[in-house]
PDB file of C-alpha atoms in Angstrom:
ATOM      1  CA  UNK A 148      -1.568  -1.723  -7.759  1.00 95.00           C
ATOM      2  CA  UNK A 149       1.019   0.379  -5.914  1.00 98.00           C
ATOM      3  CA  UNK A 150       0.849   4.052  -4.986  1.00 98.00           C
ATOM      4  CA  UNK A 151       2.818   6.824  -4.332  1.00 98.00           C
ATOM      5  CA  UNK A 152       2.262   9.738  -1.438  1.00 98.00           C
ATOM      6  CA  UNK A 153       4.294  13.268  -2.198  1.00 98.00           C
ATOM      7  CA  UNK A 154       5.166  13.892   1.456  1.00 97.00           C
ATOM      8  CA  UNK A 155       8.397  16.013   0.441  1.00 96.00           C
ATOM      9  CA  UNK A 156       7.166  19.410   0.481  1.00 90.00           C
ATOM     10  CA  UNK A 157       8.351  22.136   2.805  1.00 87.00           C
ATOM     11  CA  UNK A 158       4.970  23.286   3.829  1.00 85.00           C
ATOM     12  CA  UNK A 159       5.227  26.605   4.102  1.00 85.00           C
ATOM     13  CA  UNK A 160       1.652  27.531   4.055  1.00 84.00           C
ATOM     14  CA  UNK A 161       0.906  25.801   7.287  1.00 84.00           C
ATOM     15  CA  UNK A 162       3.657  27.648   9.498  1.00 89.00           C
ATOM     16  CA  UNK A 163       3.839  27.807  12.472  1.00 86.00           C
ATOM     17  CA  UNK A 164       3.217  23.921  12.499  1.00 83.00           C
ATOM     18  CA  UNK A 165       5.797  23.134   9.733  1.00 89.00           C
ATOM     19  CA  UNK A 166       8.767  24.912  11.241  1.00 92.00           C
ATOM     20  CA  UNK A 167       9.232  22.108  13.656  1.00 94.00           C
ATOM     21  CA  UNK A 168       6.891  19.444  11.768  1.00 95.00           C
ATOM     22  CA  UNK A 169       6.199  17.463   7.856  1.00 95.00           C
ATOM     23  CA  UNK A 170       3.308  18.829   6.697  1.00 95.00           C
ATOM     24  CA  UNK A 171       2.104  15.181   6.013  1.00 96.00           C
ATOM     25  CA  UNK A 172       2.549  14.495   9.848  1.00 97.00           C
ATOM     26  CA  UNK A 173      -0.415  17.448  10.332  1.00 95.00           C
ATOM     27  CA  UNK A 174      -3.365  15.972  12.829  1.00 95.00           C
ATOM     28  CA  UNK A 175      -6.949  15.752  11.990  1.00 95.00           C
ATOM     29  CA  UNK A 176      -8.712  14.104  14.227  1.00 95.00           C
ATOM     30  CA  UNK A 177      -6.086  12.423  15.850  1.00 95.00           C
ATOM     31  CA  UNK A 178      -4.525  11.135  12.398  1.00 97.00           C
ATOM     32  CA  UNK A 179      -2.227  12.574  10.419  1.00 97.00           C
ATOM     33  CA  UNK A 180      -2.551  13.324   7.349  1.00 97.00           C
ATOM     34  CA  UNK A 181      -0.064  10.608   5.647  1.00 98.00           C
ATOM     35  CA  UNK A 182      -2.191   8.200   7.950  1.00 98.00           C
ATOM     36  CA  UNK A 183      -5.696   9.314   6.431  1.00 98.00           C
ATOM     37  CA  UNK A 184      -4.340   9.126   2.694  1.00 98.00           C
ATOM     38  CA  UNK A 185      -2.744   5.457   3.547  1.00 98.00           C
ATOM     39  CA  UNK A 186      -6.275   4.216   4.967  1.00 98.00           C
ATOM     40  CA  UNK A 187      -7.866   5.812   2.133  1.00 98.00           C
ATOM     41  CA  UNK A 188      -6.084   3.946  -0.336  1.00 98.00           C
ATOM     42  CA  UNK A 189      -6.580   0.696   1.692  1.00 98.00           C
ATOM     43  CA  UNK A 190     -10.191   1.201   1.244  1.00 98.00           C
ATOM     44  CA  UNK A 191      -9.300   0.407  -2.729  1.00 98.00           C
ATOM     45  CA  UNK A 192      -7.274  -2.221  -2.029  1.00 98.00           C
ATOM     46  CA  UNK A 193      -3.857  -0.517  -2.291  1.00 98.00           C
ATOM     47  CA  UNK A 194      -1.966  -1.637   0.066  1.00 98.00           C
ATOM     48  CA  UNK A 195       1.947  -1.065  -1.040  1.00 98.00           C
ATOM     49  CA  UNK A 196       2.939   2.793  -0.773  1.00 98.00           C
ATOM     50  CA  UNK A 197       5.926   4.758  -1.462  1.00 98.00           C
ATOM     51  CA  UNK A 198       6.062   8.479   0.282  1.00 98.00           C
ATOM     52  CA  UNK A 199       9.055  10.593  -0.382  1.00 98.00           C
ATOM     53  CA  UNK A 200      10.804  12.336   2.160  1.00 97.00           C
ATOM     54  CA  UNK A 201      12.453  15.264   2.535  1.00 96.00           C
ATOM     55  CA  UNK A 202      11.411  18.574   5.088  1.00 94.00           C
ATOM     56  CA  UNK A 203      11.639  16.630   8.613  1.00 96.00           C
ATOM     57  CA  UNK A 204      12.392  13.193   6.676  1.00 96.00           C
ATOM     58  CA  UNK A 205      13.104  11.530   9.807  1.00 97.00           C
ATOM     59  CA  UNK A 206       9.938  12.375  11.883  1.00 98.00           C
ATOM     60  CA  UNK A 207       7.912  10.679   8.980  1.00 98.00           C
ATOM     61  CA  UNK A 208       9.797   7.868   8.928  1.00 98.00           C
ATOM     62  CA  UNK A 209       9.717   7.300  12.850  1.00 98.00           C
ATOM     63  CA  UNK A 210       5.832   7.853  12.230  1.00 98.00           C
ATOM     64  CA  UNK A 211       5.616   5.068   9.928  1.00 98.00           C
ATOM     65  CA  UNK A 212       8.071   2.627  11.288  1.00 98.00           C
ATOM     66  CA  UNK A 213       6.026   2.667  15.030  1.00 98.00           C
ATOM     67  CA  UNK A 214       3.203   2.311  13.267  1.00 98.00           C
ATOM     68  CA  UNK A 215       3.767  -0.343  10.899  1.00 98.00           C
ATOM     69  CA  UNK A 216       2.614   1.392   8.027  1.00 98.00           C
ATOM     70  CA  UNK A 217      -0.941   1.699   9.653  1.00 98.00           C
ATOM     71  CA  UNK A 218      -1.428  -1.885   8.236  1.00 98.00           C
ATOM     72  CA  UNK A 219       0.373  -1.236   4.347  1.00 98.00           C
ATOM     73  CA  UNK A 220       3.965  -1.892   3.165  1.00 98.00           C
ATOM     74  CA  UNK A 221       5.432   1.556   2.849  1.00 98.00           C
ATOM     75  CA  UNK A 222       8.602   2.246   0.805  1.00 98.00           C
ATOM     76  CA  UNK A 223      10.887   5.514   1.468  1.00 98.00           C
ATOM     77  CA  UNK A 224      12.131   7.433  -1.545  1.00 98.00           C
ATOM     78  CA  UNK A 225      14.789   9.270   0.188  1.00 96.00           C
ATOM     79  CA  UNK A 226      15.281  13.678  -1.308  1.00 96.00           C
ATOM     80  CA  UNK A 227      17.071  14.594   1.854  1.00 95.00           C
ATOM     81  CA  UNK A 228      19.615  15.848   0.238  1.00 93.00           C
ATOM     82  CA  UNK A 229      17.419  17.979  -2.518  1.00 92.00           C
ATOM     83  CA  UNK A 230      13.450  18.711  -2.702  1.00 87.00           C
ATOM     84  CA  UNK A 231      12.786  17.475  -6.481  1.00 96.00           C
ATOM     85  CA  UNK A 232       8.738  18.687  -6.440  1.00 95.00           C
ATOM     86  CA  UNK A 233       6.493  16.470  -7.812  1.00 97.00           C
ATOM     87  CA  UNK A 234       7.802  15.893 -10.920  1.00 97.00           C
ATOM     88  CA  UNK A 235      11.212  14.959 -10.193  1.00 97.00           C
ATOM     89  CA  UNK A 236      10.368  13.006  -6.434  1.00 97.00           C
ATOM     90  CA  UNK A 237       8.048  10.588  -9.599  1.00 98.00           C
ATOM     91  CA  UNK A 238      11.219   9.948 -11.872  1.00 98.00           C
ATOM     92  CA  UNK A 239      13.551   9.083  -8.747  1.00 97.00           C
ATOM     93  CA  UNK A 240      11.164   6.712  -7.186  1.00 98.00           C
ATOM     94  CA  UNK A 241      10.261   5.227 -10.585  1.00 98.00           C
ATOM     95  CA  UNK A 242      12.558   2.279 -10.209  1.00 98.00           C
ATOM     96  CA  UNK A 243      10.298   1.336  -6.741  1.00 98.00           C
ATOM     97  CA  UNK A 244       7.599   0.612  -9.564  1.00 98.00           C
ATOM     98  CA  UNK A 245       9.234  -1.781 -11.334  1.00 96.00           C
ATOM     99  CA  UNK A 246       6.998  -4.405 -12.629  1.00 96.00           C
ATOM    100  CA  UNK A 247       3.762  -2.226 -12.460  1.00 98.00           C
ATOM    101  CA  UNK A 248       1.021  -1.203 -15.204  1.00 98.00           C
ATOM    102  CA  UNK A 249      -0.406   1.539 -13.507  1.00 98.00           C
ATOM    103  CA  UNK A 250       0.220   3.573 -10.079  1.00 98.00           C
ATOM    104  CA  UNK A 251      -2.029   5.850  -8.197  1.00 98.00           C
ATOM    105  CA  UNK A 252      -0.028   9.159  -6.982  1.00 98.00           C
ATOM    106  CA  UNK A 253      -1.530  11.728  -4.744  1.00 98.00           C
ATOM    107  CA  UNK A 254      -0.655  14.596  -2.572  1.00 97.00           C
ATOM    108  CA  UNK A 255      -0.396  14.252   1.025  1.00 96.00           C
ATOM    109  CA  UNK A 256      -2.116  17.079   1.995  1.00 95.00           C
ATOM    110  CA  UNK A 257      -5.033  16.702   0.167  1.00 96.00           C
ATOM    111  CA  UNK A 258      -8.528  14.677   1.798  1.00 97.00           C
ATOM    112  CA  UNK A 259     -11.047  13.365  -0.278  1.00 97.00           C
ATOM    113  CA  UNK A 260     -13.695  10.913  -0.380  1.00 97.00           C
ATOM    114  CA  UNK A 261     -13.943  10.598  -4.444  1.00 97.00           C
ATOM    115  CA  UNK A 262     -14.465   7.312  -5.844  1.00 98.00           C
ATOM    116  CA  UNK A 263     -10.822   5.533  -6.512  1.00 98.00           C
ATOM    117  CA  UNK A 264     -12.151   2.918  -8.307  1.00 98.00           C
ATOM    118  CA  UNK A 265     -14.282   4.607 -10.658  1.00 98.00           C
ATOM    119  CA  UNK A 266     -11.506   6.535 -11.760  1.00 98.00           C
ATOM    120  CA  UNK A 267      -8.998   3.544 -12.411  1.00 98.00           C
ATOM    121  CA  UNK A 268     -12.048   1.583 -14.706  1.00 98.00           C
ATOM    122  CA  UNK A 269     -11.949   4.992 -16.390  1.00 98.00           C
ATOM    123  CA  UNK A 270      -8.543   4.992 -16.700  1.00 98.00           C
ATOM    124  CA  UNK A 271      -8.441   1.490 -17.803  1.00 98.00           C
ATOM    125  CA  UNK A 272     -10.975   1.498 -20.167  1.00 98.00           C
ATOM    126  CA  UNK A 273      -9.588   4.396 -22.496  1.00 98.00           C
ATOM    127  CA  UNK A 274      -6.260   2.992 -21.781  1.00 98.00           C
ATOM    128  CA  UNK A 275      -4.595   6.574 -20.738  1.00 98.00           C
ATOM    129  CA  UNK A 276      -1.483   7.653 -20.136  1.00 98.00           C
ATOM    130  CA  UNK A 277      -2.561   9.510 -17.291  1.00 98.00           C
ATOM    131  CA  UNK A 278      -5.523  10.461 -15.586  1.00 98.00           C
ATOM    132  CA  UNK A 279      -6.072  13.457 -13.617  1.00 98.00           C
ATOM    133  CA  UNK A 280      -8.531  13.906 -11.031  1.00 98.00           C
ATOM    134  CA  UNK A 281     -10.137  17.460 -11.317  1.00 98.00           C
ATOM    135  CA  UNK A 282     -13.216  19.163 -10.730  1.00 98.00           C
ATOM    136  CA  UNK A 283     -15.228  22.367 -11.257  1.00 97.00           C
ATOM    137  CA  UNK A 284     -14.010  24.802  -8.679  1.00 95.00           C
ATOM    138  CA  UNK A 285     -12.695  28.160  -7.713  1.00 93.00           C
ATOM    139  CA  UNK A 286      -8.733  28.264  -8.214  1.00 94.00           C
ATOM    140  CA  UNK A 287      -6.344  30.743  -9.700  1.00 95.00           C
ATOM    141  CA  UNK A 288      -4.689  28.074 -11.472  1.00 97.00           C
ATOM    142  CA  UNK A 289      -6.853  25.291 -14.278  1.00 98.00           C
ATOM    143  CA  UNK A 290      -6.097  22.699 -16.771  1.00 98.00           C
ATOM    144  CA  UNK A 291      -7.713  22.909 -19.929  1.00 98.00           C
ATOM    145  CA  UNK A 292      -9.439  20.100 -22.019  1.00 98.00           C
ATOM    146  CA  UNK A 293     -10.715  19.614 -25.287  1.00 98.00           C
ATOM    147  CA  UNK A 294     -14.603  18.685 -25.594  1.00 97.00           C
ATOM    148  CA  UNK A 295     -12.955  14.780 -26.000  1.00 97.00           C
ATOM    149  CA  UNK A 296     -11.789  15.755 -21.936  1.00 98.00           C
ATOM    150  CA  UNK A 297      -8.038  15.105 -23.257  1.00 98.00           C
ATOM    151  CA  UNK A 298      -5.670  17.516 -22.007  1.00 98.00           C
ATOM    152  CA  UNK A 299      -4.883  20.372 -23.861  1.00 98.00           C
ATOM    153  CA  UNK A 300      -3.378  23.216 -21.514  1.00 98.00           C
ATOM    154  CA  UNK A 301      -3.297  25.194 -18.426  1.00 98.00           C
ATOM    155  CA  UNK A 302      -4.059  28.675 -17.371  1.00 98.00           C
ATOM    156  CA  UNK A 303      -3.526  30.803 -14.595  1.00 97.00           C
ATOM    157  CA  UNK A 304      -6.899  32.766 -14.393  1.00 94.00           C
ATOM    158  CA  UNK A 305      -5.138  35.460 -12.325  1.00 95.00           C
ATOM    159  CA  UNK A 306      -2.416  36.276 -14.629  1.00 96.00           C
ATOM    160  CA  UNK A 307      -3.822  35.373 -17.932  1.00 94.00           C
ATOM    161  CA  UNK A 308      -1.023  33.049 -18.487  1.00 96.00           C
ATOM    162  CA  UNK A 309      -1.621  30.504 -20.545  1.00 97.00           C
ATOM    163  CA  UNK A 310       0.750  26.712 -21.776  1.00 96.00           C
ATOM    164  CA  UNK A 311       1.577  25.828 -24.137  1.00 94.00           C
ATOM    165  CA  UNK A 312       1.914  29.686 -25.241  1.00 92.00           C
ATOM    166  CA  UNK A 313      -0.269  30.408 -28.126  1.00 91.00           C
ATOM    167  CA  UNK A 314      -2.643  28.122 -27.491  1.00 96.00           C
ATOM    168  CA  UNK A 315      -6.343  28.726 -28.479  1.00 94.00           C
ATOM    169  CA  UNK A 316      -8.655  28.590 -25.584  1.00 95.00           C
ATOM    170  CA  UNK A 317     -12.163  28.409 -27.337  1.00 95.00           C
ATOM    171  CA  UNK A 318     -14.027  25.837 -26.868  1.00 96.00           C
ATOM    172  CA  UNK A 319     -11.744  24.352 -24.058  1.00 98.00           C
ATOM    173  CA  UNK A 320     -13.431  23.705 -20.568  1.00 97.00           C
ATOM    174  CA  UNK A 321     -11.264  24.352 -17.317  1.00 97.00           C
ATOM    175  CA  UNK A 322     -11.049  22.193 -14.219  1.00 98.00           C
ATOM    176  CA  UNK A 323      -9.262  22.716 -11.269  1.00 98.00           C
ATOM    177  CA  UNK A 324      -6.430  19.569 -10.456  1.00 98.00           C
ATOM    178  CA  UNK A 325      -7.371  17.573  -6.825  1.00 97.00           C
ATOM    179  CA  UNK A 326      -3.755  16.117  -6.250  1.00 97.00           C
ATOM    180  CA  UNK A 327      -4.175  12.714  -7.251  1.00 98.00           C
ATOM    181  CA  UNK A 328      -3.687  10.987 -10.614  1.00 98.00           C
ATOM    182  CA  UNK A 329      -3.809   7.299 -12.064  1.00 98.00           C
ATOM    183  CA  UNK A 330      -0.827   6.873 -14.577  1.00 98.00           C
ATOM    184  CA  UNK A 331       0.780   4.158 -16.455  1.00 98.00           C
ATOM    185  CA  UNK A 332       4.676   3.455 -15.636  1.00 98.00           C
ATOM    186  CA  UNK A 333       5.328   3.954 -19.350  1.00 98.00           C
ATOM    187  CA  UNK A 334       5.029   7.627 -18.126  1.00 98.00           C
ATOM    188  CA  UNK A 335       8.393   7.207 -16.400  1.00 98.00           C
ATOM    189  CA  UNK A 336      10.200   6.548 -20.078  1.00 97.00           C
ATOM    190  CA  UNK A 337       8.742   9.827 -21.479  1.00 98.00           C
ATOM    191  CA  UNK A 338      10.115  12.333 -18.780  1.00 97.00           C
ATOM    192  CA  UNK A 339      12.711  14.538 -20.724  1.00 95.00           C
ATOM    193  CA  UNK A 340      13.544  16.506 -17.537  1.00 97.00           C
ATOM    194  CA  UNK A 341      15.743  16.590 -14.581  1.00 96.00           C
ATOM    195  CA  UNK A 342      16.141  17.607 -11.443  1.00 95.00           C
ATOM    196  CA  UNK A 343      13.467  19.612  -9.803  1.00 95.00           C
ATOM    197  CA  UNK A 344      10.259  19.743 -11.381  1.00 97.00           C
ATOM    198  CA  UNK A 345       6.481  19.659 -11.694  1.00 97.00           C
ATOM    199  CA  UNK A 346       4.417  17.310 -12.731  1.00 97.00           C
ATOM    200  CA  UNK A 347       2.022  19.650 -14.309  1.00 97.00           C
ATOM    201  CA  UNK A 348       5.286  20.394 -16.264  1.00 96.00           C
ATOM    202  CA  UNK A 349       5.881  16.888 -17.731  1.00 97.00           C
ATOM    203  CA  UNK A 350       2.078  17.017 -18.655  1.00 98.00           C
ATOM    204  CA  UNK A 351       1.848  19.693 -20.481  1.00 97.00           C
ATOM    205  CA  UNK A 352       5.067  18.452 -22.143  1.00 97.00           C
ATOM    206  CA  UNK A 353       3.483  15.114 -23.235  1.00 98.00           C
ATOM    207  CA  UNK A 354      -0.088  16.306 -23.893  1.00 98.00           C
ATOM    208  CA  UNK A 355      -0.058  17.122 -27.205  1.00 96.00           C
ATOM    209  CA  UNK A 356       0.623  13.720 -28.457  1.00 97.00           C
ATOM    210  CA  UNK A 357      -0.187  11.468 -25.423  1.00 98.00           C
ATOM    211  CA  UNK A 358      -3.756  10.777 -24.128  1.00 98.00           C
ATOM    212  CA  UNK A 359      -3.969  12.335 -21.119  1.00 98.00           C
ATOM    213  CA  UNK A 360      -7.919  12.374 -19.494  1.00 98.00           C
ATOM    214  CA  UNK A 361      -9.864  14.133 -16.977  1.00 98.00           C
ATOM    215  CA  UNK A 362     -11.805  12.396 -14.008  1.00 98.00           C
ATOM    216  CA  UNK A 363     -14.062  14.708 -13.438  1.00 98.00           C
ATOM    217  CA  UNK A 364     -15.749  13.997  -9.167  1.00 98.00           C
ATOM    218  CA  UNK A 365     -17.249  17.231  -8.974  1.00 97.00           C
ATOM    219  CA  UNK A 366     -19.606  17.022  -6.226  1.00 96.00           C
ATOM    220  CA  UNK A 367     -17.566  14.977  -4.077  1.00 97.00           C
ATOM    221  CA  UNK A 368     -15.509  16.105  -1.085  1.00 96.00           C
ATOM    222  CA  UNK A 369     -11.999  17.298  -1.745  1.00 96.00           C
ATOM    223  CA  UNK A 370      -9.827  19.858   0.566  1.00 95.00           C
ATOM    224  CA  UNK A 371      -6.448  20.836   0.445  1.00 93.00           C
ATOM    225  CA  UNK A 372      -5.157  21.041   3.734  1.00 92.00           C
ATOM    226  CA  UNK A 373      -2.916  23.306   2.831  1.00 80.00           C
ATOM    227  CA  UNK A 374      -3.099  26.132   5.551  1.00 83.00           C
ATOM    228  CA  UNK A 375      -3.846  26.178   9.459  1.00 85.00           C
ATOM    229  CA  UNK A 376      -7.781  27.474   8.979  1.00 88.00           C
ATOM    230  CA  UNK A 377      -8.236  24.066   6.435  1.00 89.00           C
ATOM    231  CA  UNK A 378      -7.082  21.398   9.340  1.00 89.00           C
ATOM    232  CA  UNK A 379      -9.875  23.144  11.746  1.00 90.00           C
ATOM    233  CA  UNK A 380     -12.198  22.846   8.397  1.00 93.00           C
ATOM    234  CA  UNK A 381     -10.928  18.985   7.813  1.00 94.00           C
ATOM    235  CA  UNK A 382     -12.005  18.316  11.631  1.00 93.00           C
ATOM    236  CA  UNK A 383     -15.665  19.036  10.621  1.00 93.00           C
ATOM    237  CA  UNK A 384     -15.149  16.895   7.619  1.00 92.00           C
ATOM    238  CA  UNK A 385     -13.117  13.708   8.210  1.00 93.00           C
ATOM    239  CA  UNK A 386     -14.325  12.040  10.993  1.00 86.00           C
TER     240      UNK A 386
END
């Protein structure tokens, strides 16, 4: 199975570091954090990557190319020229996955020590279009599933705001998205939308009439390194 890193984004929660830096090249513990997520997914056997590029493309690239990849085959899916968010970096590097079933995707700035192969039986075994890895957590922002844990919605607890407008929440249960989800390649022939986009986007699109499942790893370790205070909190974490 091959996997793709999101290493694109501009970072702009970690300033000062990402005015001159990648957010994915962010140290904890002497490794960055593209490293950690690359040895992570070796620990599952995963050992072909792509990461997209795009806010100090060429410092990741030197990163990986004098380090061989820390030990995996890593492919570059090139948005110099335009960030495309998660949704649109997926459908550009789509053609890297030719000849795949299923791809795991996460975010590069996000650490966890949740069980990657318990979620891919899961996936396999109800044979979903996607799975998302969430968990019961404070956030501003939740997906919503039915009591079957398919997909149903989102909500933004702080606003109220809730997708597909006019949905009825009762009964629903919220979880808060980790960054990392298990999805078929068919996936890649249902995106109806171009340019720069979200993935949550294409999901809430599709999951109506596609099966779309939560992994639920409450209870196991997940941070988003998202801001200068959370590297100094992944030091005490990651070893």
């Amino acid at each position: 199975m091959k996997a793709m890193i999101f290493a694109a984004g501009l970072g702009t929660r970690l300033k000062p570091w990402t005015d001159h830096h990648p957010k994915a090249l962010a140290m904890v513990n002497g490794k960055s954090l593209l490293q950690r997520n690359i040895l992570y997914l070796q620990e599952y056997g995963i050992t072909d990557v792509v990461v997209n590029v795009h806010h100090f493309a060429d410092q990741i690239i030197e990163a990986i190319e004098q380090n061989r990849g820390w030990g995996s085959a890593v492919t570059i899916s090139d948005e110099t020229d335009k960030v495309l968010e998660t949704g649109g970096g997926l459908k550009k590097a789509a053609p890297l996955f030719a000849g795949e079933e299923n791809i795991v995707i996460l975010n590069a700035d996000i650490l966890t020590n949740l069980q990657l192969d318990q979620m891919i039986l899961q996936h396999r075994k109800t044979n979903a279009l996607v799975t998302l890895a969430v968990s019961q957590r404070e956030s501003s922002r939740y997906f919503l599933f039915g009591s079957d844990s398919k997909l149903k919605g989102w909500t933004n607890s702080t606003t109220g705001e809730v997708k597909p407008e006019g949905l009825h929440t009762e009964g629903l249960f919220k979880r808060a998205f980790s960054g990392l989800h298990v999805v078929q390649t068919e996936l890649f022939q249902k995106i109806n939308r171009d340019g720069k986009f979200s993935m949550v986007d294409i999901y809430l699109d599709l999951c109506a009439k596609e099966d779309i499942y939560a992994f639920d790893h409450t209870g196991a370790l997940l941070l988003d390194v998202g801001k200068p205070e959370s590297l100094v909190k992944a030091a005490s974490l990651f070893d």
